[in-house]
XYZ file of C-alpha atoms in Angstrom:
575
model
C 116.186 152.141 237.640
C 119.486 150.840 238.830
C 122.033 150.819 235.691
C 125.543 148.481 235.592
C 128.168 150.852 235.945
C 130.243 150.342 232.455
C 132.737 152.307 230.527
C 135.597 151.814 228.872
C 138.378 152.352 232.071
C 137.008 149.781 234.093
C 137.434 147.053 230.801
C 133.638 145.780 231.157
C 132.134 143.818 228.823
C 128.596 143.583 227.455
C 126.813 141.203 228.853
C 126.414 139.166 225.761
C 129.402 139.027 225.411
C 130.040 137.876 229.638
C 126.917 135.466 228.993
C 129.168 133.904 226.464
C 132.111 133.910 227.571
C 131.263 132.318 231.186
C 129.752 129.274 229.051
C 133.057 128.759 226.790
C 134.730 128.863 229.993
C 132.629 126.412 231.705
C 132.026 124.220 229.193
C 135.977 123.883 229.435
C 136.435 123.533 232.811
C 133.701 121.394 233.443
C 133.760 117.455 233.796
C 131.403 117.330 230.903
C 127.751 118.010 232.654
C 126.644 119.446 235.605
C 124.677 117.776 238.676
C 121.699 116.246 237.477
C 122.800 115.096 234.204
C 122.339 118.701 232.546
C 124.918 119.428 229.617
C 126.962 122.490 229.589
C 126.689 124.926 226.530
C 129.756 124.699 224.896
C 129.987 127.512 222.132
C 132.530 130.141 222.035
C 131.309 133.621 221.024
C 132.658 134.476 217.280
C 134.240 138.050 218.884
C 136.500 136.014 221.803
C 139.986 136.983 221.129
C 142.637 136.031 223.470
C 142.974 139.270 224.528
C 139.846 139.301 226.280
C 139.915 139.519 230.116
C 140.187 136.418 232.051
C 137.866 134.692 234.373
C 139.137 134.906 238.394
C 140.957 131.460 239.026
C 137.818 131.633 241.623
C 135.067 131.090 239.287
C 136.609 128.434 236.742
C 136.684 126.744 239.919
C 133.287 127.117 240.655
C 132.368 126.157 237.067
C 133.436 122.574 236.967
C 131.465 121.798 240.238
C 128.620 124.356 240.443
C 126.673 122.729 242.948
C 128.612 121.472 245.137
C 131.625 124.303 245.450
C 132.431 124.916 249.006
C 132.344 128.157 248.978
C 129.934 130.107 246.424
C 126.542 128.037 246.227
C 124.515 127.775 242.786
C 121.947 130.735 242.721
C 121.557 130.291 239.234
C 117.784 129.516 239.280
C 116.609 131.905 241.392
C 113.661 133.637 241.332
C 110.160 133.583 239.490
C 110.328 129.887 238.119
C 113.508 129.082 238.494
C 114.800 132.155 236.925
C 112.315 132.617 233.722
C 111.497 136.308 232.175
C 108.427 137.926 234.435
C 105.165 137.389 232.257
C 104.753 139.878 229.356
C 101.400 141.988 229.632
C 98.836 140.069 228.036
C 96.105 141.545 225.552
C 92.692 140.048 225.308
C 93.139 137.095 227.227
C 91.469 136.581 230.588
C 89.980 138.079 233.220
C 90.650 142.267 233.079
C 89.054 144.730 235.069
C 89.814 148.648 235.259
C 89.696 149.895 238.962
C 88.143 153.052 237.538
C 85.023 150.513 236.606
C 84.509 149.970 240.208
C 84.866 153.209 241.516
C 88.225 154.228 242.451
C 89.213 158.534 241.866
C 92.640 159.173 239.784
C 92.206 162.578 241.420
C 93.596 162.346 244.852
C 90.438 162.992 246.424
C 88.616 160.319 247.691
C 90.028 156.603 248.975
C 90.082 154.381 246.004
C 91.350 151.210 248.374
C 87.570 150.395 248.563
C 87.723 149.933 244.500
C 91.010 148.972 243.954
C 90.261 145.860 246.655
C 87.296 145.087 244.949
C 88.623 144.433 241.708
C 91.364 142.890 242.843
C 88.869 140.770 244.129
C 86.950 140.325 241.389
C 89.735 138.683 239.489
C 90.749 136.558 242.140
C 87.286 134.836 242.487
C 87.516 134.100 238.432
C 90.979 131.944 239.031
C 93.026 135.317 237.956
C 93.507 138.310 236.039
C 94.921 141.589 235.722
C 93.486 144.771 237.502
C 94.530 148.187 235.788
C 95.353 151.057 237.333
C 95.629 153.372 234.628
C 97.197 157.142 235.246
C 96.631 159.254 238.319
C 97.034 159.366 241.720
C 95.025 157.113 244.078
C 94.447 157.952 247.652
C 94.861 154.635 249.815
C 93.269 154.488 253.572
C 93.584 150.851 253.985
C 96.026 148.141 252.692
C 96.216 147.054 249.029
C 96.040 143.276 249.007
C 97.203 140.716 246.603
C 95.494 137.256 248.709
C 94.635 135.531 245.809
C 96.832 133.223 243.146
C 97.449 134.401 239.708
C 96.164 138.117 239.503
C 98.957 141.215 238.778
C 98.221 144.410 239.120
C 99.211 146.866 236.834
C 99.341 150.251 236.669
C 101.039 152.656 234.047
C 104.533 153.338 235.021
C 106.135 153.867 238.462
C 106.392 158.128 236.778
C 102.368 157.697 235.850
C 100.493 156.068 238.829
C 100.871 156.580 242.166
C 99.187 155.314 245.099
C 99.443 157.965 248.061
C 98.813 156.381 251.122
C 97.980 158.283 254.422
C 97.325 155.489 257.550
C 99.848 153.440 258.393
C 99.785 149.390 259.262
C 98.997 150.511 263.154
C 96.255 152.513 262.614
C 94.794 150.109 260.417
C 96.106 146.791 261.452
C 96.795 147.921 265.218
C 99.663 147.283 267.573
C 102.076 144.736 266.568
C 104.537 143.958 269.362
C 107.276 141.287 268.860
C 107.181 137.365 270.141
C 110.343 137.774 271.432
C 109.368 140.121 274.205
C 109.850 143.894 274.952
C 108.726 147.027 273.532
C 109.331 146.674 269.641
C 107.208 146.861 266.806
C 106.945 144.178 264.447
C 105.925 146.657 261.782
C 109.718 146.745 262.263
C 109.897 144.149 259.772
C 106.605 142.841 258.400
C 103.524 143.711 256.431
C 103.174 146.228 253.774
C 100.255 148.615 252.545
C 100.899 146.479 249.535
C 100.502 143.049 250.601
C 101.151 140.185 248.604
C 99.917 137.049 250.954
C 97.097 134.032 250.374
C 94.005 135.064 252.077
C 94.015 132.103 254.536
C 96.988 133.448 255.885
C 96.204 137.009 255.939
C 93.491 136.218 258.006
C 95.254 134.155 260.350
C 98.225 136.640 260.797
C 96.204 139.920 261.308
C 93.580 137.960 263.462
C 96.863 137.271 265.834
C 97.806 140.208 265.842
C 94.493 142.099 267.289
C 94.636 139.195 269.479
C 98.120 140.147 270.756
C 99.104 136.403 270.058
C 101.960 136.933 268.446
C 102.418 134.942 265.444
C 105.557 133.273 263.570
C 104.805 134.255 260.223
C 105.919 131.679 257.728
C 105.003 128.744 255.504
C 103.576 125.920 258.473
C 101.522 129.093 260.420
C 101.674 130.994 263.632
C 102.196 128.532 265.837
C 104.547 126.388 263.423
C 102.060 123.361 263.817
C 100.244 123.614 260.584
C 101.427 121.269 258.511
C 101.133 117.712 257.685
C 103.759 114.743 256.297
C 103.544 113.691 253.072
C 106.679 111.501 252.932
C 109.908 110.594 254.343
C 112.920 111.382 252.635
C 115.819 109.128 251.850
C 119.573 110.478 252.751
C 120.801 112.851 249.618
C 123.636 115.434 249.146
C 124.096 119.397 248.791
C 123.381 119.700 245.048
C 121.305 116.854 244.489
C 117.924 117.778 242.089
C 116.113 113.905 242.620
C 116.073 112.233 245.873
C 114.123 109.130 247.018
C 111.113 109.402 248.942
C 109.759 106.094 251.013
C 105.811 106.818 249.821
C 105.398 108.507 246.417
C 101.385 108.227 246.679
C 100.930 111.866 248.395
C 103.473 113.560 246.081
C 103.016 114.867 242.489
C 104.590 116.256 239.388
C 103.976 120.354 239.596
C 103.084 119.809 243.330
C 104.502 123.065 245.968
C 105.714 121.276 249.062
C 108.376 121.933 251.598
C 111.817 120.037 252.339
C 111.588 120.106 256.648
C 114.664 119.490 258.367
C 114.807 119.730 262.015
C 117.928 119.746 264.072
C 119.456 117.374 266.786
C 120.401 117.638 270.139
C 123.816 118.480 269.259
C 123.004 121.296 266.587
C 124.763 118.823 263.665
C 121.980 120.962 261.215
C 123.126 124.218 262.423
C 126.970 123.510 262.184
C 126.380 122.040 258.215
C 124.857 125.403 257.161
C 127.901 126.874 259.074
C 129.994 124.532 256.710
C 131.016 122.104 259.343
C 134.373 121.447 261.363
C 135.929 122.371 264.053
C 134.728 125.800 263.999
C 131.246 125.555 264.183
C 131.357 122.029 266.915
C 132.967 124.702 269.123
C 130.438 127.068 268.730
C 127.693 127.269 271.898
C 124.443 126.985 269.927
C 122.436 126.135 273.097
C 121.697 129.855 274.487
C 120.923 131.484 270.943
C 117.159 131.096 271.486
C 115.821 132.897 268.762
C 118.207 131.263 266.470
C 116.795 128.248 267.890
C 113.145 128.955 267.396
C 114.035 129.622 263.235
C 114.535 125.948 262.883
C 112.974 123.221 261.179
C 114.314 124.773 258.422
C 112.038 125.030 255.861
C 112.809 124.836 251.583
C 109.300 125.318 249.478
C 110.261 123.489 246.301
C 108.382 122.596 243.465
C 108.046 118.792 241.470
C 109.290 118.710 238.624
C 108.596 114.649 238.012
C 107.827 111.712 240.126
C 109.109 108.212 238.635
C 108.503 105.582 241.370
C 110.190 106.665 244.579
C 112.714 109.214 242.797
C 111.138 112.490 242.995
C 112.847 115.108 241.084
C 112.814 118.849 242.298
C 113.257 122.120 240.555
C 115.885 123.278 242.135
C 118.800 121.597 244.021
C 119.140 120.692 247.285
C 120.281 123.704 249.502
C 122.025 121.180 251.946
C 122.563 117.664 252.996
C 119.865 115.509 253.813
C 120.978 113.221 256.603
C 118.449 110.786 259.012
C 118.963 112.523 262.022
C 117.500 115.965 261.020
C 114.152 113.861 260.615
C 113.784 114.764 256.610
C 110.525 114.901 254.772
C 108.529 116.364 252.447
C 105.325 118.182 254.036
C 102.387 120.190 253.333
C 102.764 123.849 253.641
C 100.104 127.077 254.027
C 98.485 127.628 250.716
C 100.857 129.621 248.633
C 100.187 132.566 246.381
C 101.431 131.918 243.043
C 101.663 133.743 239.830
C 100.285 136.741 241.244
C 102.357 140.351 240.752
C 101.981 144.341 240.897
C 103.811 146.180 238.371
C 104.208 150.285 237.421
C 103.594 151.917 240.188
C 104.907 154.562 242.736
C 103.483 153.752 246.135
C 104.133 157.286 248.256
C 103.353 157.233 251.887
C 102.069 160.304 254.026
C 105.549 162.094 254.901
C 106.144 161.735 258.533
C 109.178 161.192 260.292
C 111.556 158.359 260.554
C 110.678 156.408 263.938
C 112.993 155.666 266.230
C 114.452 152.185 265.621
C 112.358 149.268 266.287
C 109.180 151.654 266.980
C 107.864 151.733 263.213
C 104.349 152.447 262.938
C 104.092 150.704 259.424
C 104.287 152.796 256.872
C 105.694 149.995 255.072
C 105.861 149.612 250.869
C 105.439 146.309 249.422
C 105.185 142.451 251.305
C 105.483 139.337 250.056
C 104.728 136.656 253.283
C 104.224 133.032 251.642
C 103.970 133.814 247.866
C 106.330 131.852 245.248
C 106.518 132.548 241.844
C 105.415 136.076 241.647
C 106.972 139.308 241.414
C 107.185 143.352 241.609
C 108.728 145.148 238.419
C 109.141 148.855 238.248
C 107.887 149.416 241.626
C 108.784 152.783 243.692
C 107.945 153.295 247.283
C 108.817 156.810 248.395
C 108.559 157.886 252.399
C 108.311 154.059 253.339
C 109.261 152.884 257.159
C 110.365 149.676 255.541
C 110.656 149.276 251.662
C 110.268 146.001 250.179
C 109.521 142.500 252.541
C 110.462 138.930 251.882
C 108.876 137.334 254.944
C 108.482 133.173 254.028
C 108.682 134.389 250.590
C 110.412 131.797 247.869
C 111.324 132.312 244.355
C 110.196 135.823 243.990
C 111.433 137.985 241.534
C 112.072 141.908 242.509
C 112.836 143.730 239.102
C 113.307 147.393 238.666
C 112.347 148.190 241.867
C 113.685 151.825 243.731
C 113.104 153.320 247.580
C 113.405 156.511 247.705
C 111.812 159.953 250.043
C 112.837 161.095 253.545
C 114.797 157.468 254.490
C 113.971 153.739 255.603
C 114.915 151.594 258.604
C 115.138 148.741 256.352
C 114.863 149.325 252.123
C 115.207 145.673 251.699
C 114.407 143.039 254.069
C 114.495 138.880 253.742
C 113.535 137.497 256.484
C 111.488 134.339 258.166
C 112.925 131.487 256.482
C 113.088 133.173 252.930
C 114.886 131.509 249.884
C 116.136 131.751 245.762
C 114.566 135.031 245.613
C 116.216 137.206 243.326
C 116.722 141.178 243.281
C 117.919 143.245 240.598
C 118.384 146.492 238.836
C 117.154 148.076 241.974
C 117.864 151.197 243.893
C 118.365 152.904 246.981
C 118.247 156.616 246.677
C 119.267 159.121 249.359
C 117.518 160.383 251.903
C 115.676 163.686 250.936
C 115.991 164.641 254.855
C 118.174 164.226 257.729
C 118.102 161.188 259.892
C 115.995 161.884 263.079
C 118.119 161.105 266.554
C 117.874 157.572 267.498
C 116.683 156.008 263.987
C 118.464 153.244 261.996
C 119.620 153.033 258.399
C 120.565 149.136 257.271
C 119.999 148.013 253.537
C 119.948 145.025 251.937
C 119.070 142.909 254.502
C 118.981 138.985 254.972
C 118.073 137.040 258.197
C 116.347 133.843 260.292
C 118.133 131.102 258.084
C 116.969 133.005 254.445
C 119.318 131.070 251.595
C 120.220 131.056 247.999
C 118.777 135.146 247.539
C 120.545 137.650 245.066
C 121.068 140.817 245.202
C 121.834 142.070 241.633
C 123.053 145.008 239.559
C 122.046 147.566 242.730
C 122.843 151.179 243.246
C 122.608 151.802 246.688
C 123.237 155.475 247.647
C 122.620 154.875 251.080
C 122.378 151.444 253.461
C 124.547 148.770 254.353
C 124.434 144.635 253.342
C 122.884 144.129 256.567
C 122.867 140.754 258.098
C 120.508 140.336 261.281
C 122.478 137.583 262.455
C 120.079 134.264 262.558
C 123.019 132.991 260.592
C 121.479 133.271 256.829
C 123.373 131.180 254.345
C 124.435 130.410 250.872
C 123.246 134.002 249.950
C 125.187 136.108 246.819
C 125.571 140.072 246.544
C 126.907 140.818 242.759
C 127.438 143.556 241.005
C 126.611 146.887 243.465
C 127.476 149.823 244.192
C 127.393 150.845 247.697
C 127.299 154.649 249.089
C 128.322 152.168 253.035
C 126.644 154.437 255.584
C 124.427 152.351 256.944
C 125.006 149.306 260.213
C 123.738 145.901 260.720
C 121.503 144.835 263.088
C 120.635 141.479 265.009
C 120.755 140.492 269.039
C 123.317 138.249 270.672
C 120.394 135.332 270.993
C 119.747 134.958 267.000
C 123.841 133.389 266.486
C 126.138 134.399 264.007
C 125.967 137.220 261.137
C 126.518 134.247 258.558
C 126.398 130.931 257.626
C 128.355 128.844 254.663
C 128.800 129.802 251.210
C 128.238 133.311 251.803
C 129.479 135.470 248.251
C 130.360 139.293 247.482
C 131.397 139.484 244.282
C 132.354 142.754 242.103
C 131.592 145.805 244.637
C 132.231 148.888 244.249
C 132.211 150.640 247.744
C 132.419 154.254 247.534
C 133.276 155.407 250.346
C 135.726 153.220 251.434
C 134.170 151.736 254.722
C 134.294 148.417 255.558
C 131.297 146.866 257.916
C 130.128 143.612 256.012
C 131.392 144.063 252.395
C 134.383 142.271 252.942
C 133.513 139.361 255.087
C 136.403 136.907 254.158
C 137.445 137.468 258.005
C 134.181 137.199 259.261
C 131.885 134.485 257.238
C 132.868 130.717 256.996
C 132.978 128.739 253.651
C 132.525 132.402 251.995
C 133.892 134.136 249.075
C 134.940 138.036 248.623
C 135.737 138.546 245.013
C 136.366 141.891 243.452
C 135.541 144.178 246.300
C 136.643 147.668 246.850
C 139.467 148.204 249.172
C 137.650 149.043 252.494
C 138.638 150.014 256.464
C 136.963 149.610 259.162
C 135.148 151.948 261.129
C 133.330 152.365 264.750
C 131.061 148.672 264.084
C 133.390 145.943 264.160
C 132.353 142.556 264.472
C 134.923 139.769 264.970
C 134.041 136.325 263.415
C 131.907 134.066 265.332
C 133.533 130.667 264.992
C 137.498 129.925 265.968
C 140.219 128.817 263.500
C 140.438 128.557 260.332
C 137.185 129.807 258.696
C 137.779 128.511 254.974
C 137.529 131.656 253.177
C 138.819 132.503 250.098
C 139.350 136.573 248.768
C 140.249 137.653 245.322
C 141.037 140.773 243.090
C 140.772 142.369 246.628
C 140.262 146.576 245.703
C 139.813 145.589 241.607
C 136.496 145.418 241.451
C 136.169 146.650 238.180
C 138.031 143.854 236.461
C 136.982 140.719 238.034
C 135.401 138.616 235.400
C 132.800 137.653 235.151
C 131.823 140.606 236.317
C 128.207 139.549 237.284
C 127.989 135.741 239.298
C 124.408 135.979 238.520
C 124.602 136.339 235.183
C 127.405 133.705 234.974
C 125.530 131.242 236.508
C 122.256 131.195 234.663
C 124.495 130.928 231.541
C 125.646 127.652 232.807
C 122.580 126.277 231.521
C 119.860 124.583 233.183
């Protein structure tokens, strides 16, 4: 488990006592409430003294207009709804069944997918429930999947059960090659032997894929065409929570649907989540073609309330809402919801690292169209690819670790992927040299992902890897970084970032540059409290012209920016 890096020479604070102190602070900057009519806290911990560090001029900025701040967006409701505590293990209520009850060996010795599948199964088919897989080590021949709403499975610690699998997503999926042409693999990037994804879906993905018709993986299916209007939307602003809708009668309170916004001729869409100006209008959007092919953009958001025409939404608007991107709520692929898998080590057969883009799929944990649900103290050891956000909303990932012989990509967020939130998590290092022609990147985000955290990591190995496909509005907090690692991304997916891009308090221990500080490189973006850094042999020069907006403070201090976590911060805003 990751663990914040405090002690006394660096002058951090408990978090309590942070928590605290970034209300007072709000509360006082602060125009009285925030967006949406929500009151700040206003109480001053009884230990403040005035000695006490001081919030960065930076975030008591932020703090009086936390939705709408040019350059650090609002990720304070990210996550498993809207930021709420994972569910506690439950005792004598619902649905439980023991995978030993349907057959599966704790010994190692015979493939207990078969049983594990079937109860997993079992509880999906009674509306939910939680499958136990109590202490031992499982062998795995086939993929472990999650397809149904509701059901968590649990084993007994990530040090206590294990799940050893030995085929990998090839030999039981088969080839996977990419739909923008050539030789790669899209195990690359997608799918996991863990496999958190609605069974519709599933079937519709790995159908495509034997097919050799390869899909687009996200919310409105493989083609992009599955999906159906259930109201226009009125014009609204960055930051709004209730907008106006012109037909109410296909939209309800608790209802999942997705904000589409498609661009214009001119790429207006594209150059707001670049932050606008002069910059981005120069910018030739026409021959990025896979940037192209990300958009409609597409938000999943959940209703909160429905009074007449105003429709109010659990989470703000991520950007403008303007007539000529053709707004409006829509249908979306049945999402899984609630569901989770929790203590457990998932070890793959030790082979070697493939060379880059050639992964076979030994790949740890997926989550492709699920909201709402979660991994907590989850390992994956000897993984291709650790941990997938592929059209994947308002997950949490707590306590989670990669760790064995090394991974092209430990972290991944791609496909449209949004308020997902990561913390305490890990990156060991590699227990083995890197095989000739492989690739080490990180924490990645890509294809127009927004509003994700990255929280409290230690990353002894890996980068903060953007695949270009401009992501946006995305915050890093509170890491430490071991930066050996490079991005990735192709000239035809655009720039490394969009707007409102943050890195806030890392700690970079080697001293290499290549994405942590990104106030030359990002637009509408924030560095704050980041290790002094130089650059090395990858150097990327910023993709739009002029002035890019940026604003950098307690460059090299990271230690005694306060508040030390924005993540934290922000969810003690208030709601």
């Amino acid at each position: 488990m990751a663990t914040r890096m405090t002690n006394a020479t660096n002058g951090n604070i408990s978090r309590r006592g942070l928590l605290g102190s970034a209300v007072a602070v709000a509360a006082a900057a602060a125009t009285g409430t925030l967006g949406g009519g929500t009151a700040l806290a206003a109480t001053t911990p009884a230990t403040a003294t005035s000695s006490r560090p001081q919030p960065t001029p930076l975030w008591r900025e932020f703090a009086a207009t936390p939705f709408t701040h040019p350059q650090i967006p609002f990720i304070g409701r990210a996550g498993y709804r809207g930021g709420s505590a994972l569910p506690r293990p439950r005792t004598g209520h619902g649905f439980t069944a023991n995978v030993l009850d349907y057959g599966a060996d704790p010994g190692n010795s015979a493939d207990s997918a078969p049983a594990i599948n079937r109860a997993i199964a079992a509880a999906g088919e009674r509306g939910g429930g939680t499958v136990i897989v109590p202490e031992g080590t499982y062998r795995i021949d086939d993929i472990i999947r999650i397809a149904h709403s509701n059901v968590v499975v649990r084993g007994a610690g990530s040090g206590r059960t294990t799940l050893y699998a030995t085929k990998s997503l090839t030999e039981i999926v088969g080839a996977y090659g990419s739909r923008y042409g050539g030789d790669k693999s899209s195990w690359s990037w997608a799918g996991g032997l863990i496999w958190l994804c609605p069974e519709a879906r599933w079937t519709s993905l790995t159908d495509a894929i034997r097919a050799k018709a390869w899909p687009f993986e996200g919310w409105t299916g493989n083609k992009r065409d599955a999906w159906q209007t259930l109201t226009t939307v009125a014009p609204a602003r960055l930051g709004d929570r209730t907008i106006t809708v012109d037909d109410p009668r296909k939209v309800r309170r608790g209802a999942l649907v997705l904000l589409r916004l498609a661009d214009d001729s001119a790429h207006t869409l594209l150059e707001h989540m670049a932050g606008g100006g002069a910059g981005p209008e120069a910018y030739y959007w026409d021959d990025k073609t896979k940037l192209t092919s990300y958009v409609p953009y597409e938000w999943p958001v959940r209703i909160t309330a429905v009074r007449g025409r105003r429709v109010t939404l659990e989470r703000p608007l991520p950007l403008d809402v303007r007539p000529e991107w053709d707004p409006r709520l829509t249908t979306l692929a049945t999402p899984l919801t609630g569901s989770g898998v929790e203590g457990l080590t998932l070890e793959a057969v030790e082979t070697p690292q493939s060379p880059h883009l050639l992964d076979k799929g030994y790949n740890g944990v997926a989550f492709q169209c699920a909201y709402d649900c979660w991994a907590d103290d989850i390992t994956v050891r000897h993984v291709d690819n650790g941990f997938g956000l592929i059209g994947a909303s308002a997950c949490t990932l707590r306590r989670t670790k990669v760790a064995g012989r090394g991974s092209h990509h430990p972290y991944y967020c791609r496909e449209g992927s949004h308020d997902n939130l990561i913390e305490d998590f890990t990156i060991e290092q590699r227990t083995v040299p890197a095989p000739a022609g492989t690739q080490l990147h990180g924490i990645n985000v890509e294809g127009l992902s927004s509003y994700n955290v990255w929280s409290r990591g230690v990353m002894e190995m890996g980068t903060f890897d953007s695949h270009r496909g401009m992501p946006f509005a995305n915050v890093r907090t509170d890491i430490t970084v071991n930066n050996n690692g490079r991005h990735g991304g192709d000239a035809s997916a655009g720039p490394l970032f969009g707007a409102r891009f943050t890195h806030w308090n890392i700690r970079v221990t080697n001293g290499r540059a290549g994405l942590m500080r990104i106030d030359g490189l990002a637009p509408y973006s924030a560095t704050v409290g980041v290790s002094e850094v130089t650059e090395f042999d990858q150097i990327d020069v910023p993709d739009f012209p002029g002035d890019l907006h940026t604003r950098l403070e307690a460059y090299g201090t990271p230690g005694a920016v306060r508040p030390a976590n924005l993540h934290d911060a922000q969810r003690a805003l208030g709601r």
